[in-house]
Tab-separated table of C-alpha atoms in Angstrom:
chain	number	residue	atom	x	y	z
A	1	GLU	CA	22.334	10.982	-84.344
A	2	LEU	CA	24.708	11.892	-81.944
A	3	ILE	CA	27.225	11.037	-83.948
A	4	ALA	CA	26.716	11.894	-86.756
A	5	GLU	CA	25.889	15.611	-85.501
A	6	LEU	CA	29.851	15.331	-84.464
A	7	GLU	CA	31.190	13.442	-87.211
A	8	ASP	CA	32.588	14.981	-90.437
A	9	PHE	CA	33.122	11.596	-92.229
A	10	SER	CA	33.400	8.058	-91.617
A	11	PHE	CA	35.235	5.427	-93.368
A	12	SER	CA	36.159	1.851	-93.289
A	13	GLY	CA	38.734	0.743	-91.088
A	14	PHE	CA	40.207	-0.242	-87.716
A	15	TRP	CA	42.317	0.986	-84.661
A	16	TYR	CA	44.508	-0.912	-82.817
A	17	GLY	CA	42.917	-2.632	-79.796
A	18	SER	CA	39.346	-2.304	-81.306
A	19	GLU	CA	36.695	-5.158	-80.679
A	20	SER	CA	37.469	-8.212	-82.447
A	21	TYR	CA	35.105	-9.797	-84.725
A	22	THR	CA	33.150	-6.657	-85.460
A	23	PRO	CA	31.410	-6.451	-89.146
A	24	LEU	CA	32.549	-3.807	-91.207
A	25	PRO	CA	34.231	-1.597	-88.755
A	26	ARG	CA	34.217	2.073	-89.103
A	27	LEU	CA	36.533	4.792	-87.985
A	28	HIS	CA	34.434	8.201	-87.251
A	29	TYR	CA	36.355	11.468	-87.870
A	30	SER	CA	35.799	14.817	-86.562
A	31	ALA	CA	37.487	17.893	-87.586
A	32	PRO	CA	38.395	20.292	-84.575
A	33	LYS	CA	34.933	22.167	-83.140
A	34	LYS	CA	34.469	24.944	-80.714
A	35	ARG	CA	34.180	24.152	-77.414
A	36	GLU	CA	31.059	25.769	-77.388
A	37	ASP	CA	29.299	24.003	-80.623
A	38	ILE	CA	30.294	20.910	-78.805
A	39	ALA	CA	28.378	21.531	-76.189
A	40	VAL	CA	25.458	22.904	-77.897
A	41	VAL	CA	25.357	19.254	-79.808
A	42	LEU	CA	25.702	16.915	-76.613
A	43	GLY	CA	23.045	19.795	-74.764
A	44	ASP	CA	20.560	18.559	-77.461
A	45	PHE	CA	21.511	15.324	-77.048
A	46	VAL	CA	20.889	14.952	-73.451
A	47	ARG	CA	17.466	17.278	-73.495
A	48	LYS	CA	15.783	14.298	-76.172
A	49	VAL	CA	17.119	11.352	-73.814
A	50	TYR	CA	15.729	13.346	-70.476
A	51	GLY	CA	12.871	14.349	-72.264
A	52	TYR	CA	11.528	11.058	-74.090
A	53	LEU	CA	11.482	10.106	-69.962
A	54	LEU	CA	9.260	13.408	-68.479
A	55	GLU	CA	7.019	13.043	-71.405
A	56	LYS	CA	6.610	9.508	-70.629
A	57	GLU	CA	6.025	10.201	-66.640
A	58	ASN	CA	4.032	12.994	-67.158
A	59	ALA	CA	6.708	14.841	-65.359
A	60	ILE	CA	8.130	18.318	-65.671
A	61	LEU	CA	11.479	17.771	-64.028
A	62	TYR	CA	14.559	15.474	-63.992
A	63	LEU	CA	16.411	14.637	-60.731
A	64	GLU	CA	20.132	13.141	-61.253
A	65	ASP	CA	21.320	12.023	-57.398
A	66	CYS	CA	24.249	10.781	-58.307
A	67	PRO	CA	26.709	12.945	-55.513
A	68	PHE	CA	29.441	13.904	-57.623
A	69	ASN	CA	27.421	15.321	-60.193
A	70	ILE	CA	28.583	18.615	-58.029
A	71	LEU	CA	32.036	18.198	-59.010
A	72	PHE	CA	31.381	18.385	-62.440
A	73	ALA	CA	28.643	21.350	-62.387
A	74	LYS	CA	30.592	24.199	-64.674
A	75	GLY	CA	31.224	21.286	-67.603
A	76	ILE	CA	27.371	20.610	-66.854
A	77	LEU	CA	26.283	24.058	-67.370
A	78	GLU	CA	28.041	24.419	-70.476
A	79	ILE	CA	25.666	21.664	-72.025
A	80	LEU	CA	23.192	22.160	-70.058
A	81	PRO	CA	22.796	26.046	-68.871
A	82	GLU	CA	19.186	25.347	-67.338
A	83	ALA	CA	20.500	22.588	-64.713
A	84	LYS	CA	20.151	23.527	-61.006
A	85	PHE	CA	22.291	22.212	-57.956
A	86	LEU	CA	20.769	21.052	-55.314
A	87	HIS	CA	24.119	20.146	-52.632
A	88	VAL	CA	22.399	18.140	-49.340
A	89	ALA	CA	25.432	19.218	-46.912
A	90	ARG	CA	25.684	16.636	-43.990
A	91	ASP	CA	27.801	16.502	-40.939
A	92	PRO	CA	30.989	15.296	-41.739
A	93	ARG	CA	31.531	12.990	-39.870
A	94	ASP	CA	28.316	11.135	-40.059
A	95	VAL	CA	29.914	11.573	-44.007
A	96	VAL	CA	33.283	9.776	-43.152
A	97	SER	CA	31.144	7.058	-40.951
A	98	SER	CA	28.312	6.760	-44.080
A	99	PHE	CA	31.794	6.113	-46.292
A	100	CYS	CA	32.796	3.388	-43.842
A	101	ASN	CA	30.115	1.182	-44.318
A	102	SER	CA	29.541	1.491	-48.360
A	103	ASN	CA	31.399	-0.492	-51.002
A	104	TRP	CA	32.338	2.214	-53.103
A	105	ALA	CA	34.184	4.243	-50.212
A	106	PRO	CA	37.461	3.310	-47.897
A	107	THR	CA	36.483	1.313	-44.501
A	108	ASN	CA	39.165	3.123	-43.039
A	109	LYS	CA	38.213	6.372	-41.062
A	110	LYS	CA	41.429	8.167	-41.609
A	111	GLN	CA	41.247	7.769	-45.607
A	112	SER	CA	37.520	8.286	-45.827
A	113	ALA	CA	38.106	11.514	-43.908
A	114	LEU	CA	40.789	12.144	-46.986
A	115	TYR	CA	38.482	11.213	-49.695
A	116	PHE	CA	35.604	13.652	-48.498
A	117	LYS	CA	38.097	16.329	-47.578
A	118	ASP	CA	39.285	15.984	-51.439
A	119	ILE	CA	35.518	15.933	-52.856
A	120	MET	CA	34.614	19.132	-50.749
A	121	GLU	CA	37.631	20.982	-51.308
A	122	ARG	CA	37.016	20.113	-55.222
A	123	TRP	CA	33.557	21.270	-54.540
A	124	PHE	CA	34.289	24.756	-53.221
A	125	VAL	CA	36.333	25.838	-55.894
A	126	VAL	CA	33.579	24.708	-58.742
A	127	ARG	CA	30.641	26.650	-56.652
A	128	ASP	CA	32.968	29.739	-56.480
A	129	SER	CA	32.937	29.246	-60.674
A	130	ILE	CA	29.390	28.756	-61.055
A	131	PRO	CA	26.344	31.787	-61.106
A	132	ILE	CA	25.100	31.865	-57.339
A	133	ASP	CA	21.414	31.589	-58.868
A	134	CYS	CA	21.985	28.152	-60.312
A	135	HIS	CA	23.343	26.314	-56.710
A	136	TYR	CA	21.745	25.542	-53.430
A	137	GLU	CA	22.848	23.944	-50.441
A	138	ILE	CA	21.042	22.852	-47.141
A	139	LYS	CA	22.069	20.553	-44.418
A	140	LEU	CA	20.706	16.962	-44.101
A	141	GLU	CA	19.645	18.174	-40.439
A	142	ASP	CA	17.458	20.888	-41.483
A	143	LEU	CA	15.793	18.961	-43.921
A	144	VAL	CA	14.845	16.365	-41.420
A	145	ASN	CA	14.452	18.990	-38.407
A	146	LYS	CA	12.774	21.780	-40.217
A	147	SER	CA	11.229	19.887	-43.087
A	148	GLU	CA	8.445	22.011	-44.210
A	149	ALA	CA	10.443	25.343	-44.115
A	150	THR	CA	13.869	24.009	-46.185
A	151	ILE	CA	11.074	21.830	-48.575
A	152	ASN	CA	9.373	25.396	-48.963
A	153	ASN	CA	12.568	26.964	-50.301
A	154	VAL	CA	13.873	24.098	-52.250
A	155	CYS	CA	10.888	24.700	-54.186
A	156	GLU	CA	11.264	27.907	-55.045
A	157	PHE	CA	15.119	27.148	-55.833
A	158	MET	CA	13.582	24.671	-58.417
A	159	GLY	CA	10.636	26.943	-59.377
A	160	LEU	CA	8.553	24.441	-57.929
A	161	GLU	CA	4.879	24.243	-56.119
A	162	PHE	CA	5.326	23.351	-52.699
A	163	GLU	CA	2.614	20.199	-51.968
A	164	HIS	CA	2.298	19.146	-48.615
A	165	ASP	CA	2.632	15.429	-49.887
A	166	MET	CA	6.209	16.412	-50.190
A	167	LEU	CA	6.482	16.451	-46.145
A	168	ASN	CA	5.333	12.461	-46.486
A	169	VAL	CA	8.949	11.247	-46.948
A	170	ASP	CA	10.024	9.311	-44.323
A	171	LEU	CA	13.434	10.971	-43.026
A	172	SER	CA	14.115	8.696	-39.985
A	173	LYS	CA	17.181	6.450	-41.955
A	174	SER	CA	18.616	10.069	-42.022
A	175	ASN	CA	21.011	8.042	-39.524
A	176	ILE	CA	21.789	11.731	-37.927
A	177	GLY	CA	24.436	11.283	-35.631
A	178	ARG	CA	25.627	7.777	-35.985
A	179	TRP	CA	29.252	8.419	-35.264
A	180	GLU	CA	29.060	9.277	-31.952
A	181	LYS	CA	28.426	5.659	-31.708
A	182	GLU	CA	30.941	4.337	-34.517
A	183	PHE	CA	33.850	6.270	-33.732
A	184	THR	CA	36.110	6.042	-30.495
A	185	GLN	CA	38.057	9.179	-28.509
A	186	ARG	CA	41.086	8.937	-31.449
A	187	GLU	CA	39.330	8.605	-34.577
A	188	LYS	CA	37.181	11.541	-33.301
A	189	LYS	CA	39.946	13.588	-32.789
A	190	MET	CA	41.987	12.668	-36.173
A	191	THR	CA	38.925	12.872	-38.463
A	192	GLN	CA	38.375	16.362	-36.926
A	193	ASN	CA	41.730	17.537	-37.966
A	194	ILE	CA	41.692	16.101	-41.143
A	195	LEU	CA	38.034	17.993	-41.735
A	196	LYS	CA	38.598	21.473	-39.810
A	197	ASP	CA	38.470	23.733	-42.944
A	198	VAL	CA	35.562	21.768	-44.457
A	199	VAL	CA	33.291	21.722	-41.435
A	200	GLU	CA	33.786	25.528	-40.942
A	201	LYS	CA	33.110	25.958	-44.506
A	202	LEU	CA	29.798	23.990	-44.726
A	203	GLY	CA	28.716	25.979	-41.228
A	204	TYR	CA	29.124	22.997	-38.462
A	205	ARG	CA	31.360	24.725	-36.302
A	206	GLU	CA	29.946	23.934	-33.285
A	207	TRP	CA	31.246	20.422	-33.997
A	208	PHE	CA	34.422	22.040	-31.879
A	209	HIS	CA	32.918	22.593	-28.849
């Protein structure tokens, strides 16, 4: 259905590099289209896919928790203007420590710090380019230590009713402060130098005391 919405016509043929042994291969042609028109088609497609899941689960909201979504917030809003972005910020030192223990980021602390720096600097640019009412930022530390107030604020932003069952989520494995055990003094200083601007923009100024 998505291809049918996007294409003007199709015809028998194949392009160099096409999969081998494809029976009756076809090529699809789409005349140039306006960006906003394509966004409508893609938005309808996404709503159908997620709408099926919502109906199946008897839910009213779909949560996609890919951490890199914030980097593409502007494009996502073109397709889904109703989308909202919740950014759970975290002590940058803990982020670097977490990166080093993952299988999709550098294990070297300097490289992880540079990696995180680039991600956040891109987010700050994106954040300034989208409407203020479609994104909300909280700190992981507040979510853990001030759970009820923080979750209440999130519910208000998302248009959801707060329920006390939301406080039953186990947040004991949040690993707040893990950097203190995993960083040497030299690594702490190095990470601070790389992430100074990011730290300040996220409101972790106490980091430098």
